[in-house]
Amino acid sequence: MTSVIDPKTIGKPARPRRHIRTLTGYTPETDDSGKEKWPRGDESVWKQGLRSVNTDVPSITKSIVNHVQTSLARQAYNLDDLGAYQAAALSVRDDLILNWNDTQIHYTQKTPKRAYYLSLEFLMGRTFDNALLNLGLKDQYREGITKLGFNMEDLLEQERDAALGNGGLGRLAACYLDSSASQELPVWGYGLRYQYGIFQQLISPEGQQLEQPDPWLAGGENPWELPRLDVTYEVRFYGTADRLPGGRALWQGGQEVLAVAYDVMVPGCYTKNTNNLRLWESKPKRGFDLNSFNAGDYEHAVESSNSAAAITSVLYPNDHTTFGKELRLKQQYFWTAASLADIVRRFKNIAKPFSEFPDYVAIQLNDTHPTLAIPELMRILVDEEEIPWGKAWDIVTNTVFYTNHTVLPEALEKWPVPLMEHLLPRHMQIIYDINLSFLQAVEKKFPGDRDRLARMSLIEEGFPKQVRMAHLACIGSRKVNGVAELHSELVRTTILKDFVEFEGLSKFSNVTNGITPRRWLDQCNPELSALITKTLKVDKSVWLKDLDRLKELLPYAEDAAFRKEWAAIKQRNKERLAHHVETTLGLTVNTNAMFDVQIKRLHEYKRQTLNILGVIHRYLKLKQMSAAERKKVNPRVVFFAGKAAPGYYIAKLTIRLIVNAARIINADPDTRDLLTVYFLPDYSVSLAEVLIPSSDISQHISTAGTEASGTSNMKFCLNGGLLVGTVDGANIEIAEAVGENNVFFFGHLTPAVEDLRYQHMYRPVPVEEKCPALANVLDKISSGMFGDGEVYEPLLNTIRQGDFYLLTDDFDSYIGALDMVDKAYLDKEEWIKKSIRTTANMGKFSSDRAILEYAESFWSIEPIKVP
Ligand code: NBG
């Protein structure tokens, strides 16, 4: 069959990829003297029509009114807050487009080396406020909006979160985009444009989590993206792959779908640089099957178009678990294939030989989800560009970088070989070929070590065999990193130990995560930001981009007047949260109490269960106290928020326990002035922005060695909240930075964990003996204190038997740490000093620092300022 094909066309796309330029990539031609030629029409007429960013209030209001009148087709008398938000957002969008356009042209002209951040999740949250801050137009817009008879805060509340992520991994990607643009680095993000983001969480009257879809695009046009209907690529699935002489193969047949680009503008802070996040949407290649349509078989006619559109319809809501579902693998390939086609096209435009590809392109894999980029780039280079296998492998392994975000076994991706063979037959061949030469090299270095070969193979034996994506990501990358010192060490000594022994230590390093201080201080805590600006006596644009400047706050910890202002801001942030709870849930919060917050995905390893058991323990103690004793108690309000994966039964039971414990505890007149508990439903970036500035303490209490980094710990500390935590992830580095006397550590350390688990398994000790206080709490739950005890048995049994996450080992020291918190809180002045010192020492945790580490040590890219 292959013999009738013109050999030159083998493996090539059916027709050459054509990309009709609209906005990106257009550069003017020059005449002989080097002067730019005006491309068409009368230059002066054009130039009169061009506008620049609107910076004064009259032109801003004019632009908003213009959008009300034309884009929305409405008028002053029928404009509500939502309409006013839309018009103002469209006006900001116009400004962003100008900067975005200039940035893309500048990058195209200068052809710098670029980095591409491939992430299956970007948890962006809201854009409006952030765009105004970064454009430096917040005050002007506030004034303009007021003049038009609206309130800025009300308009900000109209925007729906872009929630295309599960948790820390997706939010980190969003922080890194903000920092890349702010540091003027030529970085693009690539992701998927899910029709439905992370589900909305509802809580039933029984305390059960219910899920509802998040149709975030349903409200009409999304002002923060540019549909690029001309930027499309064909992506193939299934079919057959026939090997040809010379290492190439012909992959044909199967299903072809179209990837369409949507560009999200990512403005840098106080710079013109506005980077791009390109999100792909899947579409059928042809509208529908005309034959079936004409035969009257309408269902069949739309079947394939529905299956194409399904690829980007929904974000998988699982955090830290993999399910081996075909649609998920389709998402991963669809996204990496479209992104690589786009990257390769852009590279080919600068007309350099492929050997120079790594000099112009760095590709960062955010966890293993985009690992197919490795075999896909091999396929493009070998099959389409006819580059010999060895050279192609050199190119790939000098271009790709891999960040690992977890060592939990259930989160390490593996794909069944039969599924891969079926969906991506050519990639499976390539993976086998990579594996063979890799294992041959390992064998050479460690002759006869068969166990090692089995451990390191890209293929795990079993029924079915599975492809180990972390191994593929590791050997296909130039550098591998973890996301905090401890985690990177665990990557090197556990999951990738053999690879360190084979490839050497220098390939494996650490980049501790960071957060953007724009969103996580200036936007979420404007009063604190203003106080810092006033105190440091520099413009906020300076310290927000050089967060180490916060150190200059240290001496003010000794200044009583400053402390008073600091504490008053914390108090107002508590009241802001209380107001939010009152208006959304109708509950009254005691703002004179200490605010204690744990907000993150629900997961056994994060141990929200430990927290709620601690709360119940506290409640039982309060109940036993005399009135006089109760007077001495430090009042506490405990907040929880977080979503559980829909199929995660135990995590959902924890939510149920929190909700029902809260119901009983909050209704008890003996204790309710001293202890109340709230589970705030539907945790989101926007909710975090209200919760974080209000905390006195926050809890980061994972079993040692399980939380790779954590990033909300950084957000709380940056806002002057103290931390209760285990010696895990970035908690360790935070304590190093802010001083161990300013954090409350407890619990067993990582090296002890394995041994404790062994003990649990082979020498179990009943909870009653090991930890009577905890046993008492478990008994109270079983006996129905918080509703039908039976319901909670499966949850309680995870502790009574096996106790994989070591609650029985850590409970007593946890309670001890909380007692220390209470004691420390009694000395208010000293507490405020701790709070100030904590903020002052958080400079290291800016995502600007982190992204510059990636840029310098891994990607070798440099800032390039847009004039
Ligand atoms: C998460 C870790 C967090 C870490 C974020 C960002 C995954 C797989 N990992 O501890 O659990 O902060 O990644 O690095 O979501």
PDB file of N, CA, C and O and ligand atoms in Angstrom, residues 168-169 172 319-320 367 405-406 483 513 605 707-711, ligand 1:
ATOM      1  N   GLY A 168      -3.465  23.992  43.764  1.00  0.00           N
ATOM      2  CA  GLY A 168      -2.158  24.656  43.772  1.00  0.00           C
ATOM      3  C   GLY A 168      -1.414  24.601  42.447  1.00  0.00           C
ATOM      4  O   GLY A 168      -0.781  25.580  42.045  1.00  0.00           O
ATOM      5  N   LEU A 169      -1.509  23.466  41.757  1.00  0.00           N
ATOM      6  CA  LEU A 169      -0.764  23.321  40.512  1.00  0.00           C
ATOM      7  C   LEU A 169      -1.240  24.325  39.454  1.00  0.00           C
ATOM      8  O   LEU A 169      -0.436  24.957  38.771  1.00  0.00           O
ATOM      9  N   LEU A 172      -0.441  27.957  40.614  1.00  0.00           N
ATOM     10  CA  LEU A 172       0.985  28.250  40.418  1.00  0.00           C
ATOM     11  C   LEU A 172       1.233  28.685  38.979  1.00  0.00           C
ATOM     12  O   LEU A 172       1.951  29.659  38.719  1.00  0.00           O
ATOM     13  N   ASP A 319      -7.794  15.750  41.896  1.00  0.00           N
ATOM     14  CA  ASP A 319      -6.541  16.344  42.311  1.00  0.00           C
ATOM     15  C   ASP A 319      -5.737  15.201  42.925  1.00  0.00           C
ATOM     16  O   ASP A 319      -6.228  14.501  43.796  1.00  0.00           O
ATOM     17  N   HIS A 320      -4.539  14.977  42.442  1.00  0.00           N
ATOM     18  CA  HIS A 320      -3.684  13.929  43.012  1.00  0.00           C
ATOM     19  C   HIS A 320      -4.199  12.499  42.808  1.00  0.00           C
ATOM     20  O   HIS A 320      -3.889  11.620  43.601  1.00  0.00           O
ATOM     21  N   ASP A 367       4.263  19.333  35.567  1.00  0.00           N
ATOM     22  CA  ASP A 367       3.942  17.963  35.962  1.00  0.00           C
ATOM     23  C   ASP A 367       3.951  17.052  34.722  1.00  0.00           C
ATOM     24  O   ASP A 367       4.330  17.490  33.627  1.00  0.00           O
ATOM     25  N   HIS A 405       5.490  17.673  40.727  1.00  0.00           N
ATOM     26  CA  HIS A 405       4.714  18.365  41.767  1.00  0.00           C
ATOM     27  C   HIS A 405       4.190  17.450  42.860  1.00  0.00           C
ATOM     28  O   HIS A 405       3.404  17.893  43.696  1.00  0.00           O
ATOM     29  N   THR A 406       4.579  16.195  42.844  1.00  0.00           N
ATOM     30  CA  THR A 406       4.115  15.319  43.927  1.00  0.00           C
ATOM     31  C   THR A 406       4.900  14.020  43.913  1.00  0.00           C
ATOM     32  O   THR A 406       5.323  13.557  42.854  1.00  0.00           O
ATOM     33  N   VAL A 483       9.546  21.265  43.804  1.00  0.00           N
ATOM     34  CA  VAL A 483       8.996  22.607  44.035  1.00  0.00           C
ATOM     35  C   VAL A 483       9.242  23.173  45.430  1.00  0.00           C
ATOM     36  O   VAL A 483       8.743  24.242  45.761  1.00  0.00           O
ATOM     37  N   ASN A 513       8.560  27.032  44.953  1.00  0.00           N
ATOM     38  CA  ASN A 513       7.409  27.765  44.404  1.00  0.00           C
ATOM     39  C   ASN A 513       7.350  29.201  44.911  1.00  0.00           C
ATOM     40  O   ASN A 513       7.967  29.540  45.914  1.00  0.00           O
ATOM     41  N   TYR A 605      -4.236  13.301  52.808  1.00  0.00           N
ATOM     42  CA  TYR A 605      -2.860  13.651  53.185  1.00  0.00           C
ATOM     43  C   TYR A 605      -2.762  15.075  53.741  1.00  0.00           C
ATOM     44  O   TYR A 605      -1.870  15.393  54.510  1.00  0.00           O
ATOM     45  N   GLU A 707       3.206  16.857  51.248  1.00  0.00           N
ATOM     46  CA  GLU A 707       2.851  18.101  50.547  1.00  0.00           C
ATOM     47  C   GLU A 707       4.108  18.619  49.859  1.00  0.00           C
ATOM     48  O   GLU A 707       5.052  19.041  50.524  1.00  0.00           O
ATOM     49  N   ALA A 708       4.101  18.584  48.525  1.00  0.00           N
ATOM     50  CA  ALA A 708       5.318  18.948  47.806  1.00  0.00           C
ATOM     51  C   ALA A 708       5.797  20.337  48.224  1.00  0.00           C
ATOM     52  O   ALA A 708       6.960  20.541  48.549  1.00  0.00           O
ATOM     53  N   SER A 709       4.901  21.291  48.201  1.00  0.00           N
ATOM     54  CA  SER A 709       5.288  22.647  48.600  1.00  0.00           C
ATOM     55  C   SER A 709       4.173  23.288  49.413  1.00  0.00           C
ATOM     56  O   SER A 709       4.332  23.647  50.569  1.00  0.00           O
ATOM     57  N   GLY A 710       2.985  23.393  48.777  1.00  0.00           N
ATOM     58  CA  GLY A 710       1.944  24.245  49.330  1.00  0.00           C
ATOM     59  C   GLY A 710       2.265  25.659  48.870  1.00  0.00           C
ATOM     60  O   GLY A 710       3.441  26.041  48.743  1.00  0.00           O
ATOM     61  N   THR A 711       1.244  26.410  48.541  1.00  0.00           N
ATOM     62  CA  THR A 711       1.481  27.812  48.180  1.00  0.00           C
ATOM     63  C   THR A 711       0.564  28.734  48.976  1.00  0.00           C
ATOM     64  O   THR A 711       0.867  29.919  49.118  1.00  0.00           O
TER      65      THR A 711
HETATM   66  C1  NBG B   1       0.705  20.212  43.950  1.00  0.00           C
HETATM   67  C2  NBG B   1       1.297  19.945  45.332  1.00  0.00           C
HETATM   68  C3  NBG B   1       1.399  21.224  46.134  1.00  0.00           C
HETATM   69  C4  NBG B   1       2.172  22.248  45.344  1.00  0.00           C
HETATM   70  C5  NBG B   1       1.513  22.437  43.972  1.00  0.00           C
HETATM   71  C6  NBG B   1       2.285  23.400  43.109  1.00  0.00           C
HETATM   72  C7  NBG B   1      -0.157  18.557  42.345  1.00  0.00           C
HETATM   73  C8  NBG B   1       0.118  17.303  41.607  1.00  0.00           C
HETATM   74  N1  NBG B   1       0.795  18.989  43.182  1.00  0.00           N
HETATM   75  O1  NBG B   1       2.060  20.973  47.348  1.00  0.00           O
HETATM   76  O2  NBG B   1       0.525  19.006  46.017  1.00  0.00           O
HETATM   77  O3  NBG B   1       2.201  23.474  46.021  1.00  0.00           O
HETATM   78  O4  NBG B   1       1.472  21.201  43.287  1.00  0.00           O
HETATM   79  O5  NBG B   1       3.599  23.001  42.976  1.00  0.00           O
HETATM   80  O6  NBG B   1      -1.204  19.123  42.188  1.00  0.00           O
END
